[in-house]
Coordinates of C-alpha atoms in Angstrom, one line a residue:
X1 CA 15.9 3.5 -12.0
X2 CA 19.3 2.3 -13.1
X3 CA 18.1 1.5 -16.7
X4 CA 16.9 4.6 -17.8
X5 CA 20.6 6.0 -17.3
X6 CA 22.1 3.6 -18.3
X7 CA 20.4 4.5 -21.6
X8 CA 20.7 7.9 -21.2
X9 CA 25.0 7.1 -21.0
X10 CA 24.6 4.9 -24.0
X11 CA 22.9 8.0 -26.2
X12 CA 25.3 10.6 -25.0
X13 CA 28.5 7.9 -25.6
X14 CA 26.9 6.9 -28.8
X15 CA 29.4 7.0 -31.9
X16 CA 32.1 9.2 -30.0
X17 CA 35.6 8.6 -30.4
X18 CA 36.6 9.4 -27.0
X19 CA 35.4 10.8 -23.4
X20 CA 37.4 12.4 -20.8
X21 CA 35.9 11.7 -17.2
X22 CA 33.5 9.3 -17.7
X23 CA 33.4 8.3 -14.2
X24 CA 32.1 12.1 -13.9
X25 CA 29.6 11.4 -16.1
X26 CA 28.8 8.2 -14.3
X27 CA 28.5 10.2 -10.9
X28 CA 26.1 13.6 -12.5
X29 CA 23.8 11.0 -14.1
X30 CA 23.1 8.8 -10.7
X31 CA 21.9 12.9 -9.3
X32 CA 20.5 14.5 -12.4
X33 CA 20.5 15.5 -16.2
X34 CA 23.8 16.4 -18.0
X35 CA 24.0 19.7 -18.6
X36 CA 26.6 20.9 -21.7
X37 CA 27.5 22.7 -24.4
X38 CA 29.2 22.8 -27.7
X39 CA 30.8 25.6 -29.3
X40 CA 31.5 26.6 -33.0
X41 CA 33.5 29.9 -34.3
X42 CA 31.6 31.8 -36.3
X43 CA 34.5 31.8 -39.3
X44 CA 34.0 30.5 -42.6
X45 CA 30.5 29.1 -43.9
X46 CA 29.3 25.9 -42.3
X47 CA 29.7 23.0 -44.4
X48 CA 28.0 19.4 -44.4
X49 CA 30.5 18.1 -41.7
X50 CA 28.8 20.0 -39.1
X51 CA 25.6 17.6 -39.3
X52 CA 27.9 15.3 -37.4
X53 CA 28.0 17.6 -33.8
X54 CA 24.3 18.3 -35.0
X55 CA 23.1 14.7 -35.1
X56 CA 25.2 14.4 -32.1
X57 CA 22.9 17.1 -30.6
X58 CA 20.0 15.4 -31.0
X59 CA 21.5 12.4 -29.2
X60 CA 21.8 14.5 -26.0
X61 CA 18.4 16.0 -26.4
X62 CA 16.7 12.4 -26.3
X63 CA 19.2 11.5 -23.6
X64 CA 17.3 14.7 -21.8
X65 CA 21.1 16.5 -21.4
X66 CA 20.5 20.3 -21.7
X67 CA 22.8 21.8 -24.1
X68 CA 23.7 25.3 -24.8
X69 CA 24.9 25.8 -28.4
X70 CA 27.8 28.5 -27.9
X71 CA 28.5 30.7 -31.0
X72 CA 32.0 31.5 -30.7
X73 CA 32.2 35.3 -32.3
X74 CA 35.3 36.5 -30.2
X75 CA 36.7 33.0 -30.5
X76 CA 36.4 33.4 -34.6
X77 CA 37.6 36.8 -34.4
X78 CA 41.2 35.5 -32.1
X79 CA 41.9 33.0 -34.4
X80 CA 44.0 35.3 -36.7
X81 CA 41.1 37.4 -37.4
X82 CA 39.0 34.8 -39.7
X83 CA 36.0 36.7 -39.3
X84 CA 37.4 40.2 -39.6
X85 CA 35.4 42.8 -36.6
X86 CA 33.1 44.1 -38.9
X87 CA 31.9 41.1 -40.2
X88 CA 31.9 39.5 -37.2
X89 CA 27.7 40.2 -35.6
X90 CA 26.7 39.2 -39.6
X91 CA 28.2 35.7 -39.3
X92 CA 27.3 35.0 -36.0
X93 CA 23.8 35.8 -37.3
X94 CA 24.5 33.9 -40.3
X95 CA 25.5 30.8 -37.8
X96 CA 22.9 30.5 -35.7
X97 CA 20.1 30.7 -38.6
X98 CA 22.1 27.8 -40.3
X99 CA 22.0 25.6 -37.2
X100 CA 18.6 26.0 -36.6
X101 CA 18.1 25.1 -40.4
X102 CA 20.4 22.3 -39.4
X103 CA 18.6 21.2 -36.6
X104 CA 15.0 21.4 -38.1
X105 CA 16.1 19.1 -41.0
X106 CA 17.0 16.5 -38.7
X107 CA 14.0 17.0 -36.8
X108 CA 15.2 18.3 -33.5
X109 CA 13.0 20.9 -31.7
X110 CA 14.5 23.9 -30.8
X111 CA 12.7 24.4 -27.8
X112 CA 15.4 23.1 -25.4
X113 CA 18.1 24.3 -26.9
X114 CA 20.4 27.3 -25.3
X115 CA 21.8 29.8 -27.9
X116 CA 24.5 32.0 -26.5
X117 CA 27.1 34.6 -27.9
X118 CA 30.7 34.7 -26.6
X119 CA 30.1 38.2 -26.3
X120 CA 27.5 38.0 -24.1
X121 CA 29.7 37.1 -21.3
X122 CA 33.1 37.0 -22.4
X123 CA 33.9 40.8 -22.1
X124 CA 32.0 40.9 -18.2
X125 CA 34.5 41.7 -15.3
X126 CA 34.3 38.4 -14.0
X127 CA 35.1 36.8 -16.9
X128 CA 37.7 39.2 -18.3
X129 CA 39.8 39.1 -14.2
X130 CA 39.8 34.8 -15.1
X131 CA 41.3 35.6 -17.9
X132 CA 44.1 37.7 -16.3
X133 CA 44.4 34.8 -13.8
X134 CA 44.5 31.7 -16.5
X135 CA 47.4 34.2 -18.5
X136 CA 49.2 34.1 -14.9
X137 CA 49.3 30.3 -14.8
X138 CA 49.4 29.1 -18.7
X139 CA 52.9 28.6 -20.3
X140 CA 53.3 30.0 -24.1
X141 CA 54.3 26.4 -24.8
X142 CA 51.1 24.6 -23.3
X143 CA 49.4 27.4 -24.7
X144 CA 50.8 26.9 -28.1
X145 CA 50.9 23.2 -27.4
X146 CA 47.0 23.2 -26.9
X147 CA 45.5 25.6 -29.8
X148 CA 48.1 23.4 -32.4
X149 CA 45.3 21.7 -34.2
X150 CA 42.3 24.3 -33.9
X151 CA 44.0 27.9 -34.1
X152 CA 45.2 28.3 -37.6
X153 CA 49.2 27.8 -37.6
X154 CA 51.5 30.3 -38.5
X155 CA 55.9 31.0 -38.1
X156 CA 54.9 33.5 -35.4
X157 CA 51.9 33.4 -33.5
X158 CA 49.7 36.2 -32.8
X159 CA 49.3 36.5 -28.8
X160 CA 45.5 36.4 -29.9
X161 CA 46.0 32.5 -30.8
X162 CA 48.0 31.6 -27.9
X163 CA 45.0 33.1 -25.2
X164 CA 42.6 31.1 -27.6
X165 CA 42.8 28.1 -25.6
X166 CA 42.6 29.1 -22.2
X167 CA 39.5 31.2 -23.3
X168 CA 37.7 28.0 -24.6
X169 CA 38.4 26.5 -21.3
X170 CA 37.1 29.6 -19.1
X171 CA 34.3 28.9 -21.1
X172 CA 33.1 25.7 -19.5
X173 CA 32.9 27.4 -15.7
X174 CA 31.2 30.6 -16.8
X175 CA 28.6 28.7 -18.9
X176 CA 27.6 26.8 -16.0
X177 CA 28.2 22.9 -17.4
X178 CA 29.4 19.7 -16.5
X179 CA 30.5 18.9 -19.9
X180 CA 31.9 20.4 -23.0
X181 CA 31.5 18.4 -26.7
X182 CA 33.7 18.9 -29.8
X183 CA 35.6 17.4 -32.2
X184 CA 38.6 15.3 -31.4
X185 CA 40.7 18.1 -33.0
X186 CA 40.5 19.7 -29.7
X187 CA 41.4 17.1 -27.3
X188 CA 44.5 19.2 -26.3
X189 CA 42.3 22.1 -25.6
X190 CA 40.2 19.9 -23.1
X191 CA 43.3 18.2 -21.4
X192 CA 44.3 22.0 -20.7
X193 CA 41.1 23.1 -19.3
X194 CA 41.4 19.8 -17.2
X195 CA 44.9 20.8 -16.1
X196 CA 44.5 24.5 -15.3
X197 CA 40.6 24.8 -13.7
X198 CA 41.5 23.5 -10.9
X199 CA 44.5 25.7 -10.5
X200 CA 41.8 28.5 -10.6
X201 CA 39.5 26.6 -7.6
X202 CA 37.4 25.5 -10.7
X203 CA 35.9 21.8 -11.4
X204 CA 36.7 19.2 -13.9
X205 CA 34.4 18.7 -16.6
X206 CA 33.3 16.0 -18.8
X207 CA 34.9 15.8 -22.2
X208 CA 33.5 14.5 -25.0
X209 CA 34.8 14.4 -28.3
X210 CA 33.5 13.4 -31.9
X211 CA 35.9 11.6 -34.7
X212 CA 37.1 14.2 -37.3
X213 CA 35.0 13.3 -40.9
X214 CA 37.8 13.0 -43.1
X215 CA 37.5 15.9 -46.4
X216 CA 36.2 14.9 -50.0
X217 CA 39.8 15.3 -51.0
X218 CA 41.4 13.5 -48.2
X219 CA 42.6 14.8 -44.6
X220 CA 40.3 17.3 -42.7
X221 CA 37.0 18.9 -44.1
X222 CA 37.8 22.8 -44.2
X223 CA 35.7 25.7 -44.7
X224 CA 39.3 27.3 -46.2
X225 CA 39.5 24.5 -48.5
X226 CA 37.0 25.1 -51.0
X227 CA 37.1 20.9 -52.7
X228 CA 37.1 19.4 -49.3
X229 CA 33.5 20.6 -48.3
X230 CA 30.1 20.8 -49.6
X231 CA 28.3 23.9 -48.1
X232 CA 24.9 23.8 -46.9
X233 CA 23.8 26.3 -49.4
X234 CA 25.2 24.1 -52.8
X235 CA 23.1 23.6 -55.7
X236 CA 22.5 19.9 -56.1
X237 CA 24.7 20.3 -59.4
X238 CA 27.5 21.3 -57.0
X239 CA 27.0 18.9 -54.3
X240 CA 26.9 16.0 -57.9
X241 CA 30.2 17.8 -59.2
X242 CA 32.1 17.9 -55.6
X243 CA 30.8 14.0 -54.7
X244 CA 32.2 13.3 -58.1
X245 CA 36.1 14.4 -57.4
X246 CA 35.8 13.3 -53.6
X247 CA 38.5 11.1 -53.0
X248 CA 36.5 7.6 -52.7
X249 CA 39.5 4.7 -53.8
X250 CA 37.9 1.2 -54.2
X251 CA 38.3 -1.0 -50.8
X252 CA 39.6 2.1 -48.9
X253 CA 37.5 2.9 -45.7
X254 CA 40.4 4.5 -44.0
X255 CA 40.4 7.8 -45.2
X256 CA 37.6 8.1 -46.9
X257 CA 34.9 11.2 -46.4
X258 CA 31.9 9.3 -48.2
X259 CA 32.3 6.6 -46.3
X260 CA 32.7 9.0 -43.3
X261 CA 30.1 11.2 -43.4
X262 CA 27.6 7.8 -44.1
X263 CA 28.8 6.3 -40.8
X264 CA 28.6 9.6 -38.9
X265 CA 25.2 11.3 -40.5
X266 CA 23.3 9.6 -42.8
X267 CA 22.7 6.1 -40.5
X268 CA 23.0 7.7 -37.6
X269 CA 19.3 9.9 -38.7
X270 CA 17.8 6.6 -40.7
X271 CA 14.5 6.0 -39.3
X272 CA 14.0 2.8 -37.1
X273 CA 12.4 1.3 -40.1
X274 CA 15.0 3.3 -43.0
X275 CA 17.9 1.4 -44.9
X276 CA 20.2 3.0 -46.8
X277 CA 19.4 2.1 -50.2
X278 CA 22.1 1.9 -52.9
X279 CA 20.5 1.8 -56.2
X280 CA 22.0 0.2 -59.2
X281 CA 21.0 -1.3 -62.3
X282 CA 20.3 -5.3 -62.6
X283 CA 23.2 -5.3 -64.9
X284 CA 25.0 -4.2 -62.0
X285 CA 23.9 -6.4 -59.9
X286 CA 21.1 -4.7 -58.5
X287 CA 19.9 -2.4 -55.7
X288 CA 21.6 -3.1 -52.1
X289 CA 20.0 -2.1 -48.6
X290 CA 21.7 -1.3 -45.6
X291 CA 20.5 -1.7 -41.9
X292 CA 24.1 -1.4 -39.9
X293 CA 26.9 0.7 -41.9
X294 CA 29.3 -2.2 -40.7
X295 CA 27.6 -4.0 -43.8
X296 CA 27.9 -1.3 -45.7
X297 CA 31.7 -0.6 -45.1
X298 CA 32.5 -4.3 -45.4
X299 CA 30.9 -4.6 -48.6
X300 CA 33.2 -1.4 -49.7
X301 CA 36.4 -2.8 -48.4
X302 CA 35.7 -6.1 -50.4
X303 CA 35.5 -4.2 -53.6
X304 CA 31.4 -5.4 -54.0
X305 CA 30.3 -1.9 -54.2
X306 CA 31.9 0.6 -57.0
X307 CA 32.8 4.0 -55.5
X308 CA 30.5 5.7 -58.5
X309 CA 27.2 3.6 -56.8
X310 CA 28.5 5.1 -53.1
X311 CA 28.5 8.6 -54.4
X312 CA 25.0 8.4 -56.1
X313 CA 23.5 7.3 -52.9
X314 CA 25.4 9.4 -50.5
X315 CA 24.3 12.3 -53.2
X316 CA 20.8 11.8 -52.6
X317 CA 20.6 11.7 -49.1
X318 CA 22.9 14.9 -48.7
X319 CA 20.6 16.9 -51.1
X320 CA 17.4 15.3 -49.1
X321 CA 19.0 17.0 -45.3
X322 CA 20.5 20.2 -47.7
X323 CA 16.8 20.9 -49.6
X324 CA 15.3 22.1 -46.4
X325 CA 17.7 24.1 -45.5
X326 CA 17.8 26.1 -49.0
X327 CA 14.7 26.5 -49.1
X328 CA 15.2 28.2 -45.8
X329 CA 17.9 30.8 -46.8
X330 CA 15.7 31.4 -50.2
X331 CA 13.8 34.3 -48.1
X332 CA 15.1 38.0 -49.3
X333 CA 16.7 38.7 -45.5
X334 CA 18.5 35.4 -45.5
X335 CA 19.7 36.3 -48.7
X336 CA 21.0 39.6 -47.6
X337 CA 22.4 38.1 -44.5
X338 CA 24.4 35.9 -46.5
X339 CA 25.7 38.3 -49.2
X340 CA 26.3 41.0 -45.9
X341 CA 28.5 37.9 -43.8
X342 CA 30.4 36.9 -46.8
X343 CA 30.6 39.8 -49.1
X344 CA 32.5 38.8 -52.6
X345 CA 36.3 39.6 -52.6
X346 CA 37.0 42.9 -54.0
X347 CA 39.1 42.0 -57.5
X348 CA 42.8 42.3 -56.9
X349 CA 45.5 43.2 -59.7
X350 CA 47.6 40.3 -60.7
X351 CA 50.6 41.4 -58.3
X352 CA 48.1 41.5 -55.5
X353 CA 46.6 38.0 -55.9
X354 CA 48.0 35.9 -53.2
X355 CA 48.5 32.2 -55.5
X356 CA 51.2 29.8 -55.1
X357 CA 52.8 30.4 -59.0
X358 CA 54.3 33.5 -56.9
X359 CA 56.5 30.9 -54.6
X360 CA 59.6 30.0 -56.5
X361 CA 60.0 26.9 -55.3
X362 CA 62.8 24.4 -56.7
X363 CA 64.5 21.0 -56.5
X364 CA 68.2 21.9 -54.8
X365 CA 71.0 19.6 -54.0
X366 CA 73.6 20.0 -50.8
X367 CA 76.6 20.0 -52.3
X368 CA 78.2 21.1 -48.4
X369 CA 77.2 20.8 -45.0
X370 CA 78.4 22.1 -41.9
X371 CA 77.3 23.3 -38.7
X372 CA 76.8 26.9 -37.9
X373 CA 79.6 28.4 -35.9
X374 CA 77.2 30.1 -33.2
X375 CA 74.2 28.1 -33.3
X376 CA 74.1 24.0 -32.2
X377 CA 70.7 23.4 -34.0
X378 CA 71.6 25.2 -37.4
X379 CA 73.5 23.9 -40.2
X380 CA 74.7 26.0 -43.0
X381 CA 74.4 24.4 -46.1
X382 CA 76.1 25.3 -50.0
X383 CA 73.0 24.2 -52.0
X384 CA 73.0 23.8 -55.8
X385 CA 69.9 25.1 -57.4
X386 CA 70.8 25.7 -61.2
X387 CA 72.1 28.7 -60.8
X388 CA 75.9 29.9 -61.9
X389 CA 76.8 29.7 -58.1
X390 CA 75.3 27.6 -55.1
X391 CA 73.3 29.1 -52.3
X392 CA 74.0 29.5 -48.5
X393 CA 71.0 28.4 -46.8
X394 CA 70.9 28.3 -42.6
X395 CA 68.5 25.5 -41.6
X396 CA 67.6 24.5 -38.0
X397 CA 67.6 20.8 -38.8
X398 CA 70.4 19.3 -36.9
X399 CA 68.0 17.7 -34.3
X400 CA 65.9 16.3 -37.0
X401 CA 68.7 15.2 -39.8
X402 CA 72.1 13.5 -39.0
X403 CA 74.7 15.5 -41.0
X404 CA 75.9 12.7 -43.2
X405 CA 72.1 12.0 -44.2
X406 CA 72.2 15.7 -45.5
X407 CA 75.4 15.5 -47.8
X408 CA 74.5 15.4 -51.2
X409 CA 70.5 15.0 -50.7
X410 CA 67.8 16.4 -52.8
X411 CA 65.9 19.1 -51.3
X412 CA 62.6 21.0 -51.9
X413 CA 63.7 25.1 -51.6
X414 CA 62.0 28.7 -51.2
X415 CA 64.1 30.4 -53.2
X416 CA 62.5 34.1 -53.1
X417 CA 62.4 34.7 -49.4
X418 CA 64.5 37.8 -48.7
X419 CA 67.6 36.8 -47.5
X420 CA 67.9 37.0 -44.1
X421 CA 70.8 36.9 -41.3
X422 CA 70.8 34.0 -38.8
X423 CA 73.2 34.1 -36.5
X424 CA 75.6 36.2 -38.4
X425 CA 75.4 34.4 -41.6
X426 CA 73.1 35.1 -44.5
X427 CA 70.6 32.6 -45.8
X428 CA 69.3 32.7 -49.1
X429 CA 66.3 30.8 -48.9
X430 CA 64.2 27.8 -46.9
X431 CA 64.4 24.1 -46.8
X432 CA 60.5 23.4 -46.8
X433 CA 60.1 20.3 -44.2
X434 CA 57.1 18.8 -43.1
X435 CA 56.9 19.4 -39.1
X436 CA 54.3 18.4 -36.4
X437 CA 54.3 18.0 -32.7
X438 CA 53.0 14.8 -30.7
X439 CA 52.8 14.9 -26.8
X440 CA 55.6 17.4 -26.6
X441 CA 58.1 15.5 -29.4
X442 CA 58.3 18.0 -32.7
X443 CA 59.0 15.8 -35.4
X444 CA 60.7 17.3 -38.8
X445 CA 61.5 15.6 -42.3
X446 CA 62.3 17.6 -45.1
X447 CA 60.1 16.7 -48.4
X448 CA 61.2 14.8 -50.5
X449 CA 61.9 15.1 -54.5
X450 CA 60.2 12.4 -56.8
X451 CA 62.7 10.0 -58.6
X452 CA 64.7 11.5 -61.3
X453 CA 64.7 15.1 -60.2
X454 CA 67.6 17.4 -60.5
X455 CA 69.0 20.7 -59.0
X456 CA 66.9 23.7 -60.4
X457 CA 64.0 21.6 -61.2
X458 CA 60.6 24.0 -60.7
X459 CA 58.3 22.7 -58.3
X460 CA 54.4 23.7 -59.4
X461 CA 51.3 23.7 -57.7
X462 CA 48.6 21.5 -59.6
X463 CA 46.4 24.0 -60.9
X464 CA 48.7 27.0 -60.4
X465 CA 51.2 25.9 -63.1
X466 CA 49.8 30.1 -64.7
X467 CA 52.3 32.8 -63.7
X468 CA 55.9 34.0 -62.7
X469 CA 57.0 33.9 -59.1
X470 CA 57.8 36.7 -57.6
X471 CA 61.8 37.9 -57.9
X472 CA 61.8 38.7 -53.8
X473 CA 58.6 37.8 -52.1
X474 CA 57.7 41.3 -50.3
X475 CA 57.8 40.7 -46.3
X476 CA 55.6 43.4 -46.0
X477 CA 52.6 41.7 -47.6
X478 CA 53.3 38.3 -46.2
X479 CA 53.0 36.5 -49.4
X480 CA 54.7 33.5 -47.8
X481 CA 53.2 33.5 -44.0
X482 CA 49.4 33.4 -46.1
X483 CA 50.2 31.3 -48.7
X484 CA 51.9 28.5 -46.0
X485 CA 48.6 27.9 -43.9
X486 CA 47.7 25.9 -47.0
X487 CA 50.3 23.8 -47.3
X488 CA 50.3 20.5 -46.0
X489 CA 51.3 16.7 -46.2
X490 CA 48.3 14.4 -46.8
X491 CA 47.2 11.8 -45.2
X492 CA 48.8 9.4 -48.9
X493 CA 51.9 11.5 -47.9
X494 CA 51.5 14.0 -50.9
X495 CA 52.7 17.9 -50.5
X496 CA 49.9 19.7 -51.0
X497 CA 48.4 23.3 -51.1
X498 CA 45.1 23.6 -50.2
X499 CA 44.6 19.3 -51.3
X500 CA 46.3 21.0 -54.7
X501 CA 49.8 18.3 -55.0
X502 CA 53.2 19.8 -55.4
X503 CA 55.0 18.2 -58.4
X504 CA 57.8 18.7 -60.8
X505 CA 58.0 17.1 -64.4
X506 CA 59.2 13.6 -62.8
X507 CA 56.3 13.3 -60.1
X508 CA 54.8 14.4 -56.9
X509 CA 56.9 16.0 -53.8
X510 CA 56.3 13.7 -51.1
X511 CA 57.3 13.1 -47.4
X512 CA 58.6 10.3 -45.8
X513 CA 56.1 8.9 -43.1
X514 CA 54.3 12.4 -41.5
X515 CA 50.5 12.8 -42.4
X516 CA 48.2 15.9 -42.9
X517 CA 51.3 17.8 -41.4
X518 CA 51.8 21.3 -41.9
X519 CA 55.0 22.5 -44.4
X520 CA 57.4 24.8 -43.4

């Protein structure tokens, strides 16, 4: 009896990046089938990174787990309202008729599968008093702490975010599993659940996490980020046009989403019998097949296959799982559903159009630094930025900076916040920084200026060079707090907006050492 579960292990474990518990695991398989679930929020569309839980799916299903697929509506709707309430029952809908697409094209019978709604549960009494208990237990910081790399990130939280987390772990006693799957993304979500069920007389589960498949443009593949994904829905002249500008350097295999989604999708569906076949001309050398993608990723990092002969392959097999699944949504109600979930943005005027030209961002210099009189964390800071008179700008960087490292530096600046008191003194714009937290340490570095910049320099947003900024952004419309979710460090160190670089006329803004961190 012991080999059948030991295989049973070795398909559930199969291409993970990590699992909490496995001596749980061990223990339920020696009694009986695992028995888990994996959730998704019904948000944005899903994109081609989801085959990766979906393949995973099918895993468990031959490993005989029974699985409950959880569409997260309340969850999507907490998150700072990504799927607004009206939309929400319409992209649910669309959700679940997408995995099931999803799951056909691979192959996987439905028939054992578990569909549930959060709101099928998550507004009962019972559910609704744990609540009330796991808010009585759960500090704001582990709840901040936890949500950091799944709730969507902004200066001041909405209490929605914050309960996010515990919700997500609530989930995993009133579902009735041993085990909950995701994406390493939410590893801090699952240490809390481990942490606070059995502060509420609940068990431990079983954790079990999938790598994160890297964007087409480099860091993580977003629904948000419209060059990072291809949807499940694109024409095979988008899904050719998006494979064309995915990031795909020769010899890299690091960060690479081809090379990514390969590893995590395509060979882990190959028939027994399959290769993956990489066609090229004899002038090229000819056609290569794969059986193991270690040959295939060692023949990459050696520079013998050319990233344009990667794409073309990967191309075809994404448009052979995406064809069935168009064909699918080409019925008149899945078309309606579609157009209902995600109805076109009504046209804004130019002043209501919420693009980065309206930041007015710019290369300062700190001609004078002090610390603030009233505050130990705060410097105040006299910053040239090419106007008749320096700025006084408050920043909370003393931690993060020593003072003598700030005198005379370059700086990246918001210059059109409204100016605002802090602590008594009035600051008259931001020192953007690229800030991220790691097992409790925050970690700040403000960006830094490409060579040969100077103090009023314009800082543009590749692709966004169109356009005035704004004289005072408007607080009211939160110009800034909507426009900042998109900006980020990448994982080559690059300021971005939405994967779009930050530059002036000498070069890129850049950051010293911290990756695919948020700016602020």
């Amino acid at each position: 009896m012991e080999e059948p579960r030991q295989s049973k292990k070795e398909l559930i474990l199969r291409n993970l990046q990590e699992c909490l518990g496995e001596d749980r695991l061990d223990a339920i398989l020696k009694e009986k089938n695992l028995k888990l679930y994996w959730g998704t929020a019904t948000t944005g569309k899903p994109h081609i990174a989801y085959f990766v839980p979906i393949s995973k799916i099918a895993d468990f299903l031959k490993a005989e787990c029974e699985v409950t697929i959880l569409l997260a509506d309340l969850h999507a709707y907490l998150d700072n309202m990504k799927a607004p309430w009206d939309l929400l029952r319409l992209r649910t809908d669309y959700y679940e008729e997408c995995i099931k697409a999803m799951l056909t094209s691979i192959g996987v019978s439905l028939e054992k599968l578990k569909f549930v709604r959060g709101t099928d549960y998550q507004l009962s009494k019972e559910y609704t008093l744990d609540v009330y208990r796991m808010a009585s237990l759960i500090t704001e910081h582990d709840a901040k702490k936890a949500g950091a790399e799944v709730v969507k990130q902004v200066e001041n939280p909405l209490l929605s975010g914050l309960i996010y987390p515990g919700l997500q772990a609530l989930d995993e006693e009133h579902l009735k599993v041993d085990a909950q799957f995701g994406g390493v993304d939410q590893r801090k979500i699952f240490t809390l659940a481990e942490k606070y069920l059995p502060q509420l007389g609940y068990a431990k589960r079983v954790h079990l996490m999938n790598p994160m498949v890297p964007g087409l443009a480099g860091g993580k593949m977003s629904s948000s980020i419209e060059d990072s994904k291809i949807d499940l829905l694109d024409s095979e002249a988008v899904v050719k046009k998006k494979l064309k500008k995915a990031f795909c350097e020769p010899g890299n295999v690091e960060d690479n989403g081809v090379l990514s989604f390969v590893k995590h999708v395509i060979f882990s569906l190959l028939n027994k019998d399959e290769v993956f076949l990489i066609k090229r001309n004899e002038e090229n050398g000819g056609d290569l097949k794969f059986k193991q993608y270690d040959e295939l990723e060692n023949c990459f990092a050696q520079k013998l296959l050319h990233p344009a002969d990667l794409k073309s392959s990967t191309e075809f097999y994404i448009n052979r799982l995406l064809q069935p699944i168009r064909q699918t949504f080409e019925s008149p109600k899945l078309k309606k559903l579609v157009a209902d979930a995600y109805p076109a943005p009504k046209k804004q005027n130019a002043d209501d159009e919420v693009l980065p030209h309206r930041l007015d961002i710019r290369i300062g210099k700190i001609i004078e630094v002090s610390k603030h009189p009233e505050a130990d964390s705060l410097y105040v800071e006299k910053i040239d930025l090419g106007e008749e008179n320096p700025r006084t700008i408050v920043s909370g960087l003393v931690q993060y900076v020593p003072q003598n490292e700030m005198e005379n530096r370059l700086v990246v600046v918001l210059c059109n916040l409204k100016p605002a008191k802090m602590r008594g003194i009035e600051s008259a714009g931001m020192v953007l920084c690229a800030s991220t937290e790691t097992d409790g340490v925050k970690l700040v570095e403000p960006l830094l200026p490409a060579a040969g910049s100077k103090a009023g320099d314009r800082v543009l947003v590749e692709g966004y060079e169109k356009g005035d900024p704004d004289p005072v952004l408007n607080p009211k419309k939160k110009i800034w707090e909507k426009l900042q979710v998109g900006l980020k460090t990448s994982s080559s160190l690059i300021a971005e907006w939405q994967g779009c670089p930050l530059f002036t006329n000498t070069g890129s803004i850049t950051t010293k050492s911290l990756k695919n961190a948020p700016i602020r």
